[in-house]
């Protein structure tokens, strides 16, 4: 069983920050003596008051606390902007590529970014936003999203971005959970030639929030929207009159920089809290080493700022390093499947970072869409969000990288702040489909799922945990430290539990096998099955629902819903459409079930527990191996489910 491996070229390794020998040396140092290692690497960002304490972390259930650089002070926005001004005021910080191909691309220099962010910060202050206040950002992929994030960081407000694809209800829940003082939105958001009315979603959300929440609107398209005097404010107009000077506030290393909601195995999304100091050190360091970023490179991460990937690798990592980062408002297939490659060609992109779902979608359109563009500027390609199947890896390598760009398959999570397991392009021989080896300071372990025993042979398979902390680790769940401990530290004593299954091969390479909890990965986005279930049962016609994932050619996993209707309600195609629409409005388009099966009964144990294992097998069209069904209260429901299964592929 030897997989193909792709070692870095000698030429690449020679010019890279980290080659194989350096990786081994630094990795060893990082785990043998984390205090010394991070005391040194923490200096990559500017501190107002230098830290004397480095690592202070405890994974013991009941006493979990995570602090890094605790007595240091800094300002994240000053690190991402001000400190670069002496050297690169006129260098482009952000290249904004609008949805519509003909519309002008904007190059925003560090000097301009400084001015915009300061004005934005003054507008926030004028709206009464103070240090520690929460600001929800519900914006499209426009420069104002970055200005808003950095403006919050400048004054010590805590931002919480809600992906613009979430519905009014999703937005309201998040505004309420974090107790936001303001929500920042836009009029409408063009994407792929279509528009979402963010302002009307926000209006609908605010009906369920405190009437003290203010609504700051970026008039992006100029489309007509409703306006509520006294509550709604025009951000761009206020920025024009605001002062371009706003002092960057001195903040403790552990001051929360942002909250980002993510799905878990229970119904309610968790507010993942990240710090200022440790997070920035980690985001900037992984950005530099994972992508082998060099001064002057043009870096493009295609994620949305509504996800953690956008936080760390569109905004904070690149800007902390003084890089030029691309912000793309559009989608990979508009106006055609050549859009990504055209942008790469036109902007001479050096590092390109995307998700397997996008690669698979583009692969399906044929190689001619990529082959016609000049991609010679590309040096490193990245992948994130889910395991990349070898077929997609090979296509990415052959057609996009032309066999000369290392592909970094980065495994990490909203909770981890930055990459944990990833190749370093000048150091690590690649194996398609493996995230390879740990980043500096990261100690992955594989545990036996049942006993929780660490498997100490090189070859191992089980659940993936982390033995010790790293600076980018989340600090708590907003408002619920107990939930933080319960979710991540209660399953396996003394370890951080990732929720992923994993195999380690004879070379010590890690292969992520997917989630072991009730979380599914749809197009690289995490979705709790419980969230979709509770949306479905909120519909008056639905008695019960069970949701599982099934293999989907483009999305990785699709959403398969088994729905039991209320007595007397007849199944119909109209009802199916209505339920799809219902879930879209309850959560957002990404949660729409791909397949709905009418299920008069669900397989339950005698104690009433739904046997998801069986539902998963049927959804996967793998019902030959259902295992033991004798413990079911009514084994005959299984035959009905199989006979009427939706995935006959
Ligand atoms: C960054 C991000 C995290 C979950 C994670 C895992 C899956 C992410 C992966 C990967 C295999 C990779 N995942 N990257 N699986 N290989 N390179 O995606 O964060 O949205 O929180 O999702 O995504 O299952 O646990 P998030």
XYZ file of C-alpha atoms and ligand atoms in Angstrom:
675
model
C 0.000 0.000 0.000
C 2.249 2.787 -1.145
C 0.513 5.930 -2.303
C 2.162 8.209 -4.853
C 4.234 10.895 -3.148
C 5.321 14.215 -4.528
C 8.434 15.647 -2.883
C 9.075 19.378 -3.250
C 11.413 20.230 -6.093
C 14.948 21.056 -5.031
C 14.591 24.488 -6.520
C 11.400 25.181 -4.582
C 12.837 23.864 -1.330
C 15.937 26.016 -1.680
C 13.979 29.255 -2.004
C 11.371 28.314 0.636
C 11.234 29.629 4.199
C 11.166 26.089 5.550
C 12.835 23.056 4.020
C 12.660 19.482 5.305
C 15.582 19.799 7.717
C 14.333 23.088 9.109
C 10.849 21.634 9.603
C 12.210 18.749 11.676
C 14.392 21.034 13.745
C 11.699 23.632 14.384
C 8.989 21.052 15.019
C 11.093 19.310 17.605
C 11.908 22.585 19.336
C 8.241 23.623 19.269
C 6.989 20.568 21.133
C 9.965 20.036 23.437
C 9.909 23.537 24.793
C 6.800 25.442 23.712
C 7.555 28.356 26.017
C 10.887 29.129 24.401
C 9.590 28.473 20.896
C 6.550 30.723 21.184
C 8.381 33.383 23.205
C 10.479 33.803 20.084
C 7.742 33.488 17.446
C 5.329 35.683 19.361
C 7.637 38.549 18.415
C 6.555 38.342 14.794
C 3.816 40.824 15.680
C 4.195 44.173 17.429
C 3.369 44.397 21.105
C 2.687 47.607 22.983
C 3.678 46.027 26.259
C 5.799 42.901 25.665
C 4.677 39.674 27.311
C 6.708 37.952 29.977
C 4.349 34.983 30.349
C 4.034 32.802 27.233
C 1.932 29.673 27.653
C -0.576 29.153 30.414
C -2.985 26.422 29.411
C -4.867 23.605 31.055
C -6.946 20.905 29.321
C -8.242 19.269 32.515
C -12.008 18.976 32.530
C -13.499 21.427 34.990
C -10.405 23.605 34.951
C -9.936 24.290 31.265
C -8.278 27.608 30.594
C -6.216 28.775 27.692
C -4.037 31.849 27.863
C -1.153 32.859 25.683
C 1.081 35.914 26.078
C -1.303 36.934 28.852
C 0.474 39.984 30.240
C 1.256 41.442 26.807
C -0.792 44.202 25.179
C -1.288 45.016 21.520
C -3.712 46.226 18.923
C -4.587 43.860 16.092
C -5.587 46.578 13.614
C -2.336 48.448 14.228
C -0.512 45.208 13.481
C -2.451 44.721 10.261
C -2.146 48.303 9.064
C -0.183 50.969 10.946
C 3.012 49.048 11.379
C 3.309 48.603 7.608
C 2.884 52.277 6.747
C 6.520 53.335 7.030
C 7.538 50.774 4.435
C 4.494 50.095 2.307
C 1.965 52.911 2.515
C 1.565 52.768 -1.260
C 1.562 49.001 -1.622
C -1.805 47.401 -2.324
C -3.275 45.777 0.766
C -6.584 44.585 -0.705
C -7.539 43.914 -4.304
C -11.304 43.895 -4.568
C -12.753 41.955 -7.518
C -16.477 42.674 -7.952
C -19.056 40.099 -8.951
C -19.630 41.581 -12.400
C -16.581 40.953 -14.612
C -16.770 44.371 -16.328
C -16.873 46.370 -13.101
C -13.640 48.045 -12.024
C -11.239 46.120 -9.801
C -10.202 48.231 -6.785
C -6.661 48.359 -5.461
C -6.694 49.604 -1.888
C -3.293 50.625 -0.563
C -2.207 50.299 3.056
C -2.481 54.103 3.382
C -6.041 53.996 2.069
C -6.890 51.048 4.275
C -5.616 53.030 7.245
C -7.835 55.960 6.416
C -10.940 53.854 5.765
C -10.562 51.800 8.905
C -9.993 54.872 11.070
C -13.060 56.578 9.666
C -15.094 53.417 10.124
C -13.855 53.108 13.713
C -14.889 56.687 14.423
C -18.335 55.958 13.004
C -18.637 52.987 15.363
C -17.618 55.174 18.284
C -20.166 57.790 17.236
C -22.841 55.071 17.404
C -21.907 54.359 20.988
C -19.887 51.203 20.334
C -17.347 50.744 23.092
C -14.577 48.366 24.031
C -15.982 44.877 24.551
C -19.293 45.604 22.767
C -20.375 43.070 20.164
C -20.854 44.101 16.554
C -22.557 41.708 14.158
C -21.375 42.015 10.563
C -23.743 40.733 7.868
C -22.071 41.880 4.686
C -21.174 40.569 1.256
C -17.544 40.092 0.213
C -16.777 43.783 -0.134
C -13.895 45.864 1.257
C -16.243 47.336 3.861
C -16.369 43.896 5.498
C -12.616 44.097 6.117
C -12.890 47.756 7.186
C -15.605 46.816 9.669
C -13.577 43.942 11.140
C -10.456 46.055 11.521
C -12.434 49.038 12.839
C -13.794 46.825 15.605
C -10.303 45.550 16.349
C -9.026 49.106 16.490
C -11.407 50.164 19.258
C -11.640 46.814 21.032
C -15.173 45.941 19.942
C -15.770 42.231 19.299
C -17.030 41.397 15.836
C -19.187 38.470 14.920
C -19.622 37.912 11.219
C -22.735 36.151 10.055
C -22.329 34.636 6.597
C -24.543 36.520 4.133
C -26.074 33.187 3.114
C -27.768 32.799 6.485
C -31.419 33.684 6.766
C -33.089 36.341 8.902
C -33.696 33.774 11.649
C -30.077 32.648 11.649
C -29.027 36.286 11.895
C -31.474 37.072 14.707
C -30.309 34.096 16.766
C -26.709 35.222 16.524
C -27.462 38.875 17.274
C -29.354 37.773 20.374
C -26.866 35.176 21.541
C -23.963 37.600 21.610
C -26.079 40.597 22.660
C -24.882 42.760 19.792
C -25.219 46.514 20.050
C -25.186 47.075 16.300
C -25.519 45.078 13.124
C -23.677 46.186 10.010
C -25.263 45.198 6.726
C -25.558 46.291 3.102
C -28.492 47.126 0.871
C -28.175 44.232 -1.554
C -25.471 41.705 -2.324
C -24.775 40.711 -5.926
C -23.387 37.203 -6.331
C -23.182 35.216 -9.503
C -25.368 37.788 -11.254
C -28.166 37.458 -8.688
C -28.923 39.665 -5.724
C -29.712 38.928 -2.105
C -31.544 41.609 -0.202
C -29.480 41.716 2.968
C -31.208 44.788 4.311
C -34.654 43.200 4.181
C -33.252 40.070 5.856
C -31.801 42.316 8.544
C -35.110 44.139 8.976
C -36.827 40.779 9.436
C -34.179 39.635 11.910
C -34.393 42.806 13.972
C -38.094 42.176 14.599
C -36.870 39.428 16.932
C -34.152 41.489 18.630
C -34.002 44.219 21.227
C -35.137 47.534 19.756
C -31.894 49.046 21.000
C -29.900 47.278 18.266
C -28.787 49.815 15.689
C -28.526 49.000 12.011
C -25.593 50.407 10.055
C -26.093 50.080 6.323
C -23.419 50.124 3.628
C -25.092 51.404 0.472
C -23.202 49.079 -1.819
C -25.419 48.722 -4.890
C -27.629 51.746 -4.246
C -30.730 49.569 -4.577
C -33.836 50.893 -2.929
C -34.466 49.438 0.543
C -36.680 50.221 3.464
C -35.298 52.724 5.940
C -36.215 53.158 9.567
C -35.280 56.616 10.785
C -33.611 56.638 14.151
C -32.485 53.028 13.821
C -30.806 52.798 10.411
C -27.667 54.759 9.621
C -25.819 55.253 6.342
C -22.258 54.123 7.054
C -20.602 55.503 3.932
C -22.140 58.947 4.428
C -20.998 59.022 8.048
C -17.505 57.885 7.071
C -17.134 60.849 4.750
C -17.613 63.216 7.655
C -15.727 61.202 10.247
C -12.171 61.979 11.245
C -9.464 59.920 9.506
C -7.656 59.587 12.828
C -8.666 57.090 15.437
C -6.099 55.933 17.959
C -5.598 52.173 18.135
C -6.594 51.090 21.586
C -4.155 49.175 23.754
C -5.721 45.773 24.505
C -4.691 42.717 26.481
C -3.523 39.694 24.504
C -6.564 37.746 25.681
C -9.092 40.454 24.779
C -11.597 38.721 22.453
C -11.048 39.715 18.846
C -14.090 37.981 17.436
C -16.885 35.490 17.934
C -17.767 33.156 15.088
C -20.733 30.825 15.286
C -20.252 27.258 14.190
C -22.390 24.145 14.057
C -21.880 21.306 16.462
C -23.719 18.119 17.182
C -26.490 19.875 19.074
C -29.122 22.179 17.673
C -27.717 25.524 18.711
C -24.616 26.988 17.008
C -21.739 27.787 19.360
C -20.107 31.202 19.554
C -16.424 30.361 19.149
C -14.336 33.066 20.852
C -10.862 33.944 19.593
C -8.226 36.046 21.287
C -6.221 38.986 19.976
C -2.566 38.110 20.616
C -2.329 34.340 20.267
C -4.737 34.285 17.340
C -2.812 36.898 15.382
C 0.549 35.241 15.999
C -0.873 31.945 14.806
C -2.819 33.263 11.792
C 0.137 35.260 10.509
C 2.679 32.508 11.066
C 0.626 29.784 9.375
C -0.134 32.148 6.473
C 3.555 32.756 5.907
C 4.832 29.194 6.263
C 1.975 27.099 4.899
C 1.798 29.115 1.709
C 5.497 29.990 1.661
C 4.439 33.604 1.343
C 7.177 36.000 0.271
C 7.203 39.781 0.232
C 5.369 41.110 -2.820
C 3.307 37.981 -3.463
C -0.354 38.293 -4.429
C -2.392 35.995 -2.209
C -5.900 34.804 -2.985
C -8.094 32.847 -0.632
C -11.507 32.314 -2.239
C -13.410 31.732 1.021
C -16.051 34.112 2.311
C -15.192 36.311 5.304
C -18.257 34.767 6.923
C -16.207 31.616 7.582
C -13.086 31.221 9.663
C -10.978 30.695 6.548
C -11.865 34.205 5.454
C -11.007 35.635 8.868
C -7.571 34.053 9.072
C -6.502 33.921 5.431
C -8.220 36.840 3.708
C -7.945 39.421 6.445
C -5.870 38.835 9.575
C -3.052 36.534 8.414
C -2.248 38.280 5.127
C -2.590 41.830 6.459
C -0.532 41.097 9.575
C 2.191 39.998 7.157
C 1.889 43.114 4.982
C 0.699 41.052 2.026
C -1.607 41.897 -0.864
C -4.820 39.945 -0.381
C -7.597 39.416 -2.915
C -11.259 39.792 -1.986
C -13.592 38.275 -4.545
C -17.281 39.086 -4.452
C -18.364 36.509 -7.015
C -18.647 32.766 -7.507
C -16.407 30.325 -9.436
C -18.905 29.738 -12.222
C -20.062 33.248 -13.091
C -20.112 34.347 -15.856
C -18.493 31.011 -16.708
C -16.283 28.291 -15.273
C -13.142 30.234 -16.207
C -13.691 33.043 -13.705
C -11.178 31.880 -11.045
C -8.483 31.338 -13.640
C -9.119 34.602 -15.384
C -8.716 36.435 -12.068
C -5.530 34.449 -11.329
C -4.160 35.443 -14.723
C -5.180 39.100 -14.586
C -3.953 39.724 -11.046
C -0.898 37.448 -11.362
C -1.899 35.538 -8.273
C 0.947 33.665 -6.553
C -0.873 31.622 -3.921
C -4.376 30.325 -4.531
C -6.418 28.759 -1.741
C -9.828 27.160 -2.313
C -12.093 24.243 -1.345
C -12.433 20.765 -2.875
C -16.111 21.392 -3.630
C -15.159 24.275 -5.941
C -12.481 22.168 -7.606
C -14.926 19.334 -8.213
C -17.540 21.686 -9.623
C -15.009 23.218 -12.019
C -13.513 19.861 -12.921
C -16.966 18.817 -14.114
C -16.990 21.707 -16.612
C -13.955 20.378 -18.463
C -10.277 21.365 -18.536
C -10.693 23.833 -21.403
C -11.937 26.461 -18.927
C -8.659 26.445 -17.088
C -6.279 25.550 -19.908
C -6.924 28.754 -21.822
C -5.547 31.053 -19.111
C -1.948 31.879 -18.300
C -1.432 30.600 -14.775
C 2.342 30.857 -14.743
C 2.316 33.229 -11.747
C 0.990 30.493 -9.436
C 3.489 29.049 -6.962
C 1.443 27.297 -4.267
C -2.106 25.899 -4.270
C -4.153 25.279 -1.161
C -7.179 23.211 -0.200
C -9.419 23.476 2.853
C -12.766 22.476 4.276
C -12.965 18.728 3.711
C -10.775 15.867 2.581
C -9.728 16.340 -1.039
C -10.338 13.219 -3.090
C -7.339 12.118 -5.173
C -9.199 12.693 -8.438
C -9.772 16.357 -7.596
C -6.209 16.621 -6.259
C -4.798 15.335 -9.531
C -6.930 17.664 -11.600
C -5.875 20.637 -9.436
C -2.259 19.580 -9.724
C -2.281 18.912 -13.483
C -4.522 21.639 -14.824
C -4.116 24.481 -12.364
C -0.630 23.864 -10.982
C 0.752 22.348 -14.207
C 2.561 19.863 -12.020
C 4.848 22.540 -10.570
C 2.862 23.965 -7.640
C 2.828 22.132 -4.316
C -0.720 21.607 -3.010
C -1.146 22.294 0.680
C -4.123 20.373 2.047
C -4.752 22.256 5.292
C -6.704 20.570 8.061
C -8.091 22.879 10.719
C -11.325 24.175 12.226
C -13.147 27.305 13.284
C -12.013 26.386 16.780
C -8.322 26.164 15.920
C -7.869 29.659 14.454
C -5.340 28.452 11.883
C -3.883 25.359 10.216
C -3.049 22.441 12.506
C -2.115 19.673 10.094
C -0.715 20.785 6.766
C 2.188 20.294 4.423
C 4.777 23.058 4.251
C 5.396 23.397 0.536
C 9.209 23.423 0.632
C 9.470 20.725 3.263
C 6.802 18.060 2.989
C 6.511 15.337 0.336
C 2.825 15.348 -0.612
C 0.414 12.452 -0.751
C -2.875 13.300 -2.484
C -5.680 13.170 0.070
C -3.512 13.501 3.173
C -3.149 16.689 5.211
C 0.304 15.206 5.978
C 1.981 16.420 9.168
C 1.431 18.824 12.070
C 2.328 22.489 12.057
C 4.783 23.783 14.657
C 3.602 23.334 18.215
C 0.756 21.005 17.233
C 0.652 17.552 18.825
C -2.000 15.377 17.198
C -2.833 12.058 18.802
C -5.104 9.241 17.713
C -7.277 7.700 20.396
C -9.253 4.502 20.497
C -12.822 5.784 20.243
C -14.216 3.602 23.020
C -11.444 3.419 25.596
C -9.932 6.826 24.851
C -6.516 5.226 24.972
C -3.788 6.913 22.958
C -2.603 4.614 20.161
C 1.152 4.907 20.205
C 2.052 2.893 17.141
C 2.851 4.969 14.071
C 0.077 3.358 12.104
C -3.204 4.064 13.831
C -6.842 4.771 13.240
C -9.335 6.375 15.597
C -10.415 9.812 16.719
C -8.199 12.817 16.278
C -7.361 14.807 19.399
C -4.754 17.376 20.335
C -2.504 16.821 23.287
C -1.557 20.379 24.010
C -2.534 23.941 23.189
C -1.355 26.236 20.385
C -1.707 30.028 20.374
C -4.609 30.156 17.873
C -6.871 27.881 19.876
C -10.363 29.165 20.739
C -10.661 30.340 24.324
C -14.283 29.673 25.204
C -17.830 29.479 23.910
C -19.379 32.921 24.184
C -21.265 33.133 27.449
C -20.925 29.424 28.188
C -17.530 28.203 29.332
C -19.134 25.005 30.595
C -20.313 24.192 27.094
C -16.781 24.808 25.831
C -15.436 22.258 28.276
C -18.240 19.774 27.682
C -17.898 19.912 23.920
C -14.155 19.662 23.570
C -12.654 18.288 26.781
C -15.158 15.931 28.361
C -15.002 13.033 25.862
C -11.335 12.257 26.342
C -9.662 13.365 29.541
C -6.861 15.852 29.051
C -7.237 16.186 25.285
C -8.892 18.601 22.899
C -11.391 16.514 20.886
C -11.632 17.605 17.250
C -14.741 15.644 16.283
C -12.867 14.140 13.319
C -11.854 10.572 12.634
C -8.348 10.023 11.358
C -5.822 7.455 10.181
C -2.060 7.774 10.595
C 0.011 5.853 8.068
C 3.422 4.244 8.366
C 5.120 7.541 7.474
C 3.303 9.355 10.260
C 1.003 11.118 7.767
C -2.522 12.046 8.872
C -5.562 11.200 6.736
C -8.798 12.778 7.935
C -11.682 10.370 7.498
C -14.540 12.754 8.333
C -16.614 13.698 11.345
C -17.406 11.177 14.028
C -20.222 13.283 15.500
C -23.551 14.358 14.034
C -21.995 17.070 11.940
C -22.018 16.859 8.174
C -19.778 18.690 5.772
C -21.690 20.234 2.888
C -19.490 21.993 0.353
C -16.865 22.464 3.032
C -19.377 24.021 5.424
C -20.286 22.494 8.713
C -23.887 21.707 9.345
C -25.257 20.123 12.487
C -27.855 17.503 11.585
C -29.747 18.519 14.740
C -30.049 22.076 13.414
C -31.719 20.928 10.210
C -33.939 18.523 12.149
C -35.175 21.198 14.492
C -35.928 23.470 11.540
C -37.950 20.695 9.895
C -39.976 19.784 12.957
C -40.807 23.451 13.452
C -43.034 23.112 10.382
C -46.685 22.460 11.261
C -46.969 19.431 8.945
C -43.891 17.625 10.265
C -44.122 15.213 13.166
C -40.568 13.980 13.195
C -37.369 14.304 11.171
C -33.970 12.668 11.064
C -31.138 14.098 8.991
C -27.944 12.386 7.854
C -25.233 12.988 5.255
C -24.734 10.975 2.068
C -21.961 11.083 -0.524
C -22.534 13.871 -3.037
C -20.398 14.214 -6.135
C -19.834 17.977 -5.924
C -20.690 18.954 -2.358
C -18.791 16.128 -0.684
C -21.807 15.382 1.448
C -25.421 16.121 0.712
C -28.257 16.532 3.221
C -30.647 13.586 3.383
C -33.793 14.126 5.451
C -36.220 11.445 6.595
C -39.504 13.151 7.373
C -42.519 11.749 9.183
C -45.622 13.833 8.535
C -48.389 14.638 11.002
C -51.343 12.286 10.979
C -53.632 13.084 8.097
C -51.069 15.106 6.093
C -50.498 13.653 2.629
C -47.007 13.754 1.112
C -46.759 15.700 -2.152
C -44.197 17.373 -4.357
C -45.576 20.745 -3.283
C -44.983 19.879 0.344
C -41.467 18.743 -0.482
C -40.752 22.103 -2.136
C -42.339 23.910 0.742
C -40.141 22.101 3.262
C -37.044 22.930 1.218
C -38.051 26.565 1.214
C -38.871 26.369 4.903
C -35.364 25.208 5.808
C -33.856 27.899 3.589
C -35.716 30.555 5.530
C -35.167 28.973 8.934
C -31.401 28.541 8.523
C -30.262 29.572 5.039
C -29.736 28.152 1.547
C -26.758 26.011 2.609
C -29.019 23.927 4.855
C -31.596 23.029 2.196
C -32.060 19.239 2.130
C -30.918 17.633 -1.118
C -33.185 14.616 -0.668
C -36.332 14.308 1.418
C -37.770 10.853 2.003
C -41.285 10.517 3.373
C -40.916 8.091 6.232
C -44.049 6.836 7.940
C -41.759 5.368 10.610
C -38.173 5.831 11.721
C -35.997 3.001 13.022
C -35.957 3.343 16.796
C -34.637 1.346 19.665
C -37.075 0.193 22.280
C -36.055 3.148 24.367
C -37.045 5.460 21.512
C -33.607 6.422 20.222
C -33.372 6.910 16.474
C -30.810 4.501 15.009
C -28.906 6.914 12.817
C -26.411 4.296 11.787
C -29.176 2.578 9.819
C -30.438 5.812 8.306
C -26.911 6.656 7.200
C -26.490 3.296 5.500
C -29.772 3.632 3.624
C -28.899 7.178 2.556
C -25.529 5.934 1.345
C -27.338 3.246 -0.650
C -25.330 0.697 1.302
C -28.191 -1.154 2.947
C -26.628 -4.549 2.370
C -24.617 -4.029 5.552
C -27.150 -2.705 7.993
C -25.778 -4.730 10.860
C -27.898 -5.805 13.740
C -31.464 -4.511 13.495
C -32.901 -6.896 16.058
C -32.885 -4.276 18.801
C -35.356 -2.160 16.855
C -38.811 -1.689 18.258
C -40.281 -2.360 14.811
C -37.768 -3.871 12.352
C -40.263 -3.661 9.476
C -39.873 0.118 9.122
C -36.435 -0.560 7.675
C -37.873 -2.452 4.705
C -40.170 0.418 3.928
C -37.304 2.909 4.134
C -35.164 0.814 1.796
C -37.989 0.353 -0.704
C -38.596 4.084 -0.856
C -35.025 5.334 -0.597
C -34.223 8.490 -2.576
C -30.582 7.832 -3.406
C -30.667 4.966 -5.861
C -27.366 6.022 -7.438
C -11.287 25.509 8.245
C -12.633 24.880 8.312
C -13.888 22.115 10.219
C -14.091 20.695 9.769
C -13.057 19.759 10.308
C -13.027 18.673 9.253
C -13.242 19.434 7.974
C -11.454 21.065 7.216
C -10.092 19.754 6.137
C -11.138 18.976 6.670
C -10.183 17.064 5.798
C -9.071 19.077 5.389
N -11.975 19.828 7.321
N -10.320 21.040 6.499
N -11.184 17.634 6.503
N -9.160 17.741 5.260
N -8.043 19.746 4.817
O -13.061 24.239 7.373
O -13.322 25.065 9.483
O -15.790 25.153 8.951
O -14.929 24.803 11.295
O -14.786 22.992 9.563
O -13.963 20.614 8.349
O -14.090 17.783 9.445
O -13.406 19.292 11.586
P -14.769 24.555 9.845
